[in-house]
Amino acid sequence: MEMVDRHLQTAVRRVSEQFPVVLVTGARQVGKTTLLRHAASADRRYVSLDDPLLLEQARREPELFLERYPGDLLLDEIQYAPGLLPLIKQRVDADARPGRYWLTGSQPFHLMRGVSESLAGRVAVLQLHGLSAAELDGRPCGPFLPPSALDLGDWRKAPPPLALPELYRRIFLGSFPALALGQVQDRDIFYGSYLQTYLLRDLRDLAQVGDLTAFLRFLKAVAARTAQLLNLSDLARDADVAVNTAKAWLSILESIGLVLLLDSWHSNRTKRLVKAPKLHMLDTGLCAHLAGWSSPETLEAGAMSGPILESWVVGEILRSWRHHGREGRLHHFRDKDQVEVDLLIEQDGQLHPVEVKKSARPVPDDVKAFRRLAALGLPLGPGALVCLCAEAMPLGSGATALPAGGL
């Protein structure tokens, strides 16, 4: 398998020098095991609890199981044997040497409860998503913040941004390594298998989903609403499930890293703001598959072209933070007058607005909503319009236009 330099690898090594346990969570097939095996030293043992024989041993005799692996250990899919967590706690309490245990887990919904109960203060938790554009291109990339108009040097030195067809090809394929790296050629077979083999099976375990047809209908309704304000009642109605069921299923999709519910930004000074979160499906390939788009060309020309570009940009920015071991403070903004900003990044007491537009000719009026933020007296930092322009350029009013393909 082709190995791509994952940015989270640096964070794994950093926290492994500080904590006795490191846990990497994320959806299935995003590369958690590959990442940790690549980062591990030669003397770290690797054990996968996907192996039925090893899993039976871990569940039946957890103490004896851990005794067999006294050195540094990489335990894959720890959620299948949660009984190991209290024993790992005992061992790190006796020997708190940093980096003793590296764990992966694909079901944070239940797993994190066990971790918080057993390993509080002893574990560093990192989240891995699919491949970012920078990882695919082999480019360094730190947590994204819009540059000021006076600080565009790095953007202008970067390789030429992706052309429109290549950008939508990436959006269409999505971020799962097997597809993004071309190891699997048939996208529809991959996503069909992913839904049946992993997602529906895991959800049956996590939420006792009895009607898988209803859940698949719910997934399609979620995909159709990417980059829209969340209305649980409408979502539940279209999926033909109860509102409480839709809420529970959406929470699980968020916990396993497939969906982002982007909270609205509000404060006591601004009473006229819409407080509903904005829904983003983080893997745009899975989103396009569920929505029924058959090619990058039809997706780019279709009704979801703008929303799915916005979700792709938000996903890239989220990965730029999480793949450096940091949880960016991301919001959206919308007021009662329908003035909205796609993304607000809160950092060091400032709000950095980001707007996404499918336009190759940016103009200052594209960021007029930023002026609404300024009129509210909010502490604004540099903002950005992420669009299809060929190169980075200042737009005035503290904003710069940035090419989407260069994120």
XYZ file of C-alpha atoms in Angstrom, residues 29-351:
323
model
C -10.859 2.873 6.588
C -9.356 6.343 7.149
C -5.887 4.904 7.844
C -5.556 4.758 11.650
C -3.697 1.441 11.706
C -1.450 2.338 8.768
C -0.570 5.635 10.442
C 0.392 4.073 13.785
C 2.250 1.120 12.303
C 4.262 3.521 10.175
C 5.042 5.725 13.200
C 5.873 2.822 15.535
C 9.391 1.698 16.384
C 10.457 -1.830 15.420
C 10.067 -3.181 18.967
C 6.406 -2.165 19.394
C 4.171 -5.227 19.138
C 1.060 -5.001 16.980
C -2.141 -6.857 17.918
C -5.438 -6.538 16.056
C -8.654 -7.314 17.892
C -10.281 -7.805 14.494
C -8.697 -11.287 14.743
C -11.455 -13.522 16.233
C -9.006 -15.756 18.130
C -7.154 -12.857 19.724
C -10.434 -11.112 20.510
C -11.750 -14.212 22.268
C -8.582 -14.365 24.378
C -8.786 -10.672 25.223
C -12.390 -10.998 26.347
C -12.088 -14.325 28.176
C -8.761 -13.753 29.957
C -7.887 -10.040 29.688
C -5.166 -10.154 32.362
C -3.394 -13.101 30.748
C -3.813 -11.463 27.344
C -1.928 -8.329 28.435
C 0.715 -10.397 30.215
C 1.651 -11.857 26.842
C 2.651 -8.373 25.602
C 4.804 -6.773 28.311
C 6.580 -4.183 26.117
C 5.265 -1.282 24.054
C 2.027 -2.344 22.398
C -0.228 -1.198 19.546
C -3.752 -2.510 20.113
C -6.032 -2.174 17.093
C -9.834 -1.783 17.487
C -9.822 -1.594 21.288
C -13.591 -1.026 21.382
C -14.132 -4.772 20.848
C -12.532 -5.567 24.219
C -13.365 -2.668 26.592
C -12.529 -4.931 29.519
C -8.860 -4.319 28.729
C -9.104 -0.614 29.609
C -9.207 -0.965 33.449
C -6.251 -3.379 33.257
C -4.302 -0.946 31.075
C -5.014 1.676 33.746
C -3.536 -0.592 36.432
C -0.407 -1.144 34.386
C 0.218 2.500 33.601
C -0.420 3.400 37.243
C 2.346 0.972 38.141
C 4.607 2.137 35.308
C 3.658 5.490 33.780
C 6.384 5.389 31.156
C 5.227 7.558 28.212
C 4.040 5.811 25.061
C 3.460 2.327 26.515
C 0.130 1.740 24.787
C -1.062 2.946 21.415
C -4.739 2.212 20.767
C -7.098 2.653 17.833
C -10.877 2.720 17.938
C -13.583 3.079 15.298
C -16.575 3.479 17.578
C -15.975 6.496 19.840
C -19.670 6.653 20.793
C -19.266 3.841 23.372
C -15.491 3.701 23.493
C -15.017 7.211 24.857
C -17.210 6.486 27.855
C -14.927 3.593 28.815
C -11.823 5.679 28.177
C -13.044 8.590 30.289
C -13.928 6.238 33.139
C -10.740 4.155 33.033
C -7.951 6.301 31.593
C -8.756 9.883 32.553
C -5.534 11.876 32.812
C -3.495 9.022 31.341
C -4.543 9.109 27.695
C -4.130 11.534 24.805
C -7.011 11.249 22.335
C -6.421 12.206 18.684
C -8.887 12.043 15.799
C -7.974 11.019 12.261
C -10.075 11.786 9.207
C -9.532 10.851 5.586
C -6.686 12.249 3.501
C -6.490 16.009 3.220
C -5.550 17.722 -0.034
C -2.217 18.760 1.487
C -1.464 15.174 2.508
C -2.327 13.935 -0.974
C -0.064 16.556 -2.541
C 2.752 16.022 -0.060
C 2.550 19.630 1.139
C 3.157 20.836 4.714
C 0.073 22.401 6.215
C -0.571 23.821 9.666
C -3.933 24.616 11.286
C -5.696 26.908 8.816
C -6.193 30.580 9.570
C -6.863 33.161 6.833
C -3.700 35.115 6.025
C -3.656 38.881 6.103
C -3.405 40.750 2.811
C 0.189 41.585 3.728
C 1.117 37.952 4.360
C 0.295 36.032 1.191
C 3.851 34.961 0.423
C 3.422 31.265 1.227
C 0.218 31.062 -0.802
C 1.867 32.654 -3.823
C 4.860 30.306 -3.588
C 2.621 27.214 -3.477
C 2.169 24.977 -6.547
C -0.632 26.016 -8.937
C -4.055 25.205 -7.461
C -6.173 22.393 -8.815
C -8.117 23.072 -11.994
C -11.914 22.795 -11.739
C -12.165 19.238 -13.206
C -9.458 17.879 -10.872
C -10.966 19.660 -7.853
C -14.382 18.078 -8.440
C -12.764 14.711 -9.163
C -11.279 14.840 -5.662
C -14.578 15.952 -4.178
C -16.335 13.128 -6.046
C -13.866 10.431 -4.937
C -13.705 11.594 -1.331
C -10.966 11.265 1.251
C -10.807 7.538 2.049
C -7.212 6.505 1.228
C -8.183 3.462 -0.852
C -10.061 5.679 -3.331
C -8.028 8.869 -3.079
C -4.795 6.981 -3.799
C -6.315 4.919 -6.622
C -5.898 1.567 -4.877
C -9.585 0.863 -5.571
C -10.856 1.911 -8.999
C -14.603 1.305 -8.708
C -15.957 4.020 -6.457
C -19.529 2.762 -6.326
C -18.486 -0.753 -5.322
C -16.211 0.689 -2.619
C -18.916 2.866 -1.085
C -21.568 0.166 -1.414
C -19.282 -2.261 0.405
C -18.333 0.368 2.970
C -21.963 0.968 3.826
C -22.823 -2.717 4.137
C -19.618 -4.069 5.664
C -18.702 -1.319 8.089
C -21.182 1.445 8.612
C -24.423 -0.513 8.831
C -22.762 -3.276 10.880
C -21.270 -0.800 13.332
C -24.506 1.131 13.644
C -26.375 -2.081 14.363
C -24.002 -2.628 17.282
C -23.973 0.965 18.476
C -27.631 1.904 18.277
C -29.442 -1.411 17.947
C -30.631 -0.336 14.530
C -33.197 -2.931 13.544
C -34.369 -1.451 10.252
C -31.258 -0.998 8.123
C -33.382 0.168 5.182
C -34.638 3.053 7.311
C -31.107 3.923 8.339
C -29.914 3.941 4.719
C -32.838 6.230 3.868
C -31.741 8.459 6.753
C -28.150 8.569 5.428
C -29.402 9.672 2.018
C -31.477 12.419 3.631
C -28.398 13.606 5.557
C -26.295 13.645 2.373
C -28.908 15.722 0.551
C -28.693 18.340 3.330
C -24.953 18.861 3.461
C -24.012 22.531 4.036
C -27.568 23.323 5.193
C -28.949 24.400 8.555
C -30.087 21.397 10.538
C -33.833 20.970 10.885
C -34.331 17.708 12.757
C -38.073 17.599 12.148
C -37.658 17.888 8.367
C -34.818 15.376 8.374
C -36.852 12.876 10.384
C -39.898 13.363 8.164
C -37.951 12.764 4.948
C -36.278 9.680 6.419
C -39.644 8.490 7.826
C -38.295 8.003 11.363
C -39.072 9.566 14.733
C -37.329 12.824 15.632
C -35.609 11.205 18.624
C -34.344 8.424 16.365
C -32.968 10.931 13.854
C -31.268 12.824 16.687
C -29.654 9.665 18.062
C -28.471 8.458 14.633
C -27.054 11.876 13.772
C -25.170 11.943 17.082
C -23.548 8.614 16.238
C -22.561 9.776 12.735
C -20.953 12.810 14.343
C -19.134 10.716 16.948
C -17.540 8.439 14.339
C -16.351 11.405 12.273
C -18.631 11.168 9.240
C -20.735 14.235 10.020
C -19.889 17.639 11.467
C -22.576 19.690 13.200
C -21.099 23.176 12.989
C -22.404 25.194 15.921
C -23.679 28.698 15.347
C -21.726 31.565 16.861
C -23.663 33.761 19.248
C -23.135 35.954 22.288
C -25.241 37.920 24.708
C -24.656 41.054 22.617
C -26.292 39.573 19.530
C -29.847 38.423 20.142
C -30.972 38.155 16.518
C -28.899 35.157 15.527
C -30.050 31.784 14.244
C -28.799 29.158 16.686
C -29.346 26.004 14.626
C -26.152 24.111 13.716
C -25.067 23.635 10.130
C -24.740 20.075 8.887
C -21.721 18.956 6.872
C -20.983 15.453 5.602
C -17.220 15.283 5.952
C -16.448 12.717 3.265
C -17.761 14.318 0.093
C -17.297 11.107 -1.900
C -19.674 9.221 0.396
C -22.014 12.222 0.288
C -22.041 12.256 -3.531
C -22.558 8.481 -3.640
C -25.537 8.628 -1.267
C -27.008 11.565 -3.213
C -26.792 9.584 -6.463
C -24.217 11.576 -8.468
C -22.571 9.320 -11.054
C -19.542 11.367 -12.177
C -17.453 14.405 -11.234
C -18.852 16.234 -14.272
C -22.509 15.769 -13.316
C -21.705 16.691 -9.708
C -19.948 19.904 -10.759
C -22.823 20.885 -13.034
C -25.609 19.831 -10.669
C -27.654 21.381 -7.892
C -25.276 20.177 -5.143
C -22.206 21.713 -6.759
C -22.002 24.694 -4.402
C -23.021 22.996 -1.133
C -20.677 20.052 -1.605
C -17.797 22.448 -2.371
C -18.554 24.230 0.900
C -18.574 20.932 2.819
C -15.279 19.954 1.181
C -13.654 23.256 2.216
C -14.995 23.006 5.778
C -13.712 19.418 5.934
C -10.266 20.463 4.730
C -10.081 23.210 7.354
C -11.275 20.838 10.096
C -8.630 18.270 9.093
C -5.935 20.947 9.118
C -6.648 21.410 12.839
C -7.410 17.876 13.989
C -4.503 16.325 12.075
C -2.218 18.511 14.188
C -3.810 17.308 17.399
C -5.824 20.476 17.887
C -9.554 20.996 18.109
C -10.255 24.192 16.179
C -13.061 26.372 17.482
C -15.227 26.458 14.362
C -18.664 28.029 14.007
C -21.030 29.399 11.397
C -22.911 32.692 11.509
C -26.444 33.524 10.432
C -28.804 36.211 11.652
C -32.536 36.742 11.362
C -32.006 38.909 8.270
C -30.452 35.915 6.423
C -26.956 37.419 6.583
C -24.626 34.451 6.884
C -20.959 33.517 6.956
C -20.072 29.923 6.121
C -17.346 29.540 8.756
C -15.952 31.453 11.717
C -12.647 30.332 13.208
C -12.209 31.557 16.771
C -8.585 32.001 17.806
C -6.865 34.182 20.419
C -9.930 36.326 21.014
C -10.513 37.020 17.324
C -13.037 35.686 14.825
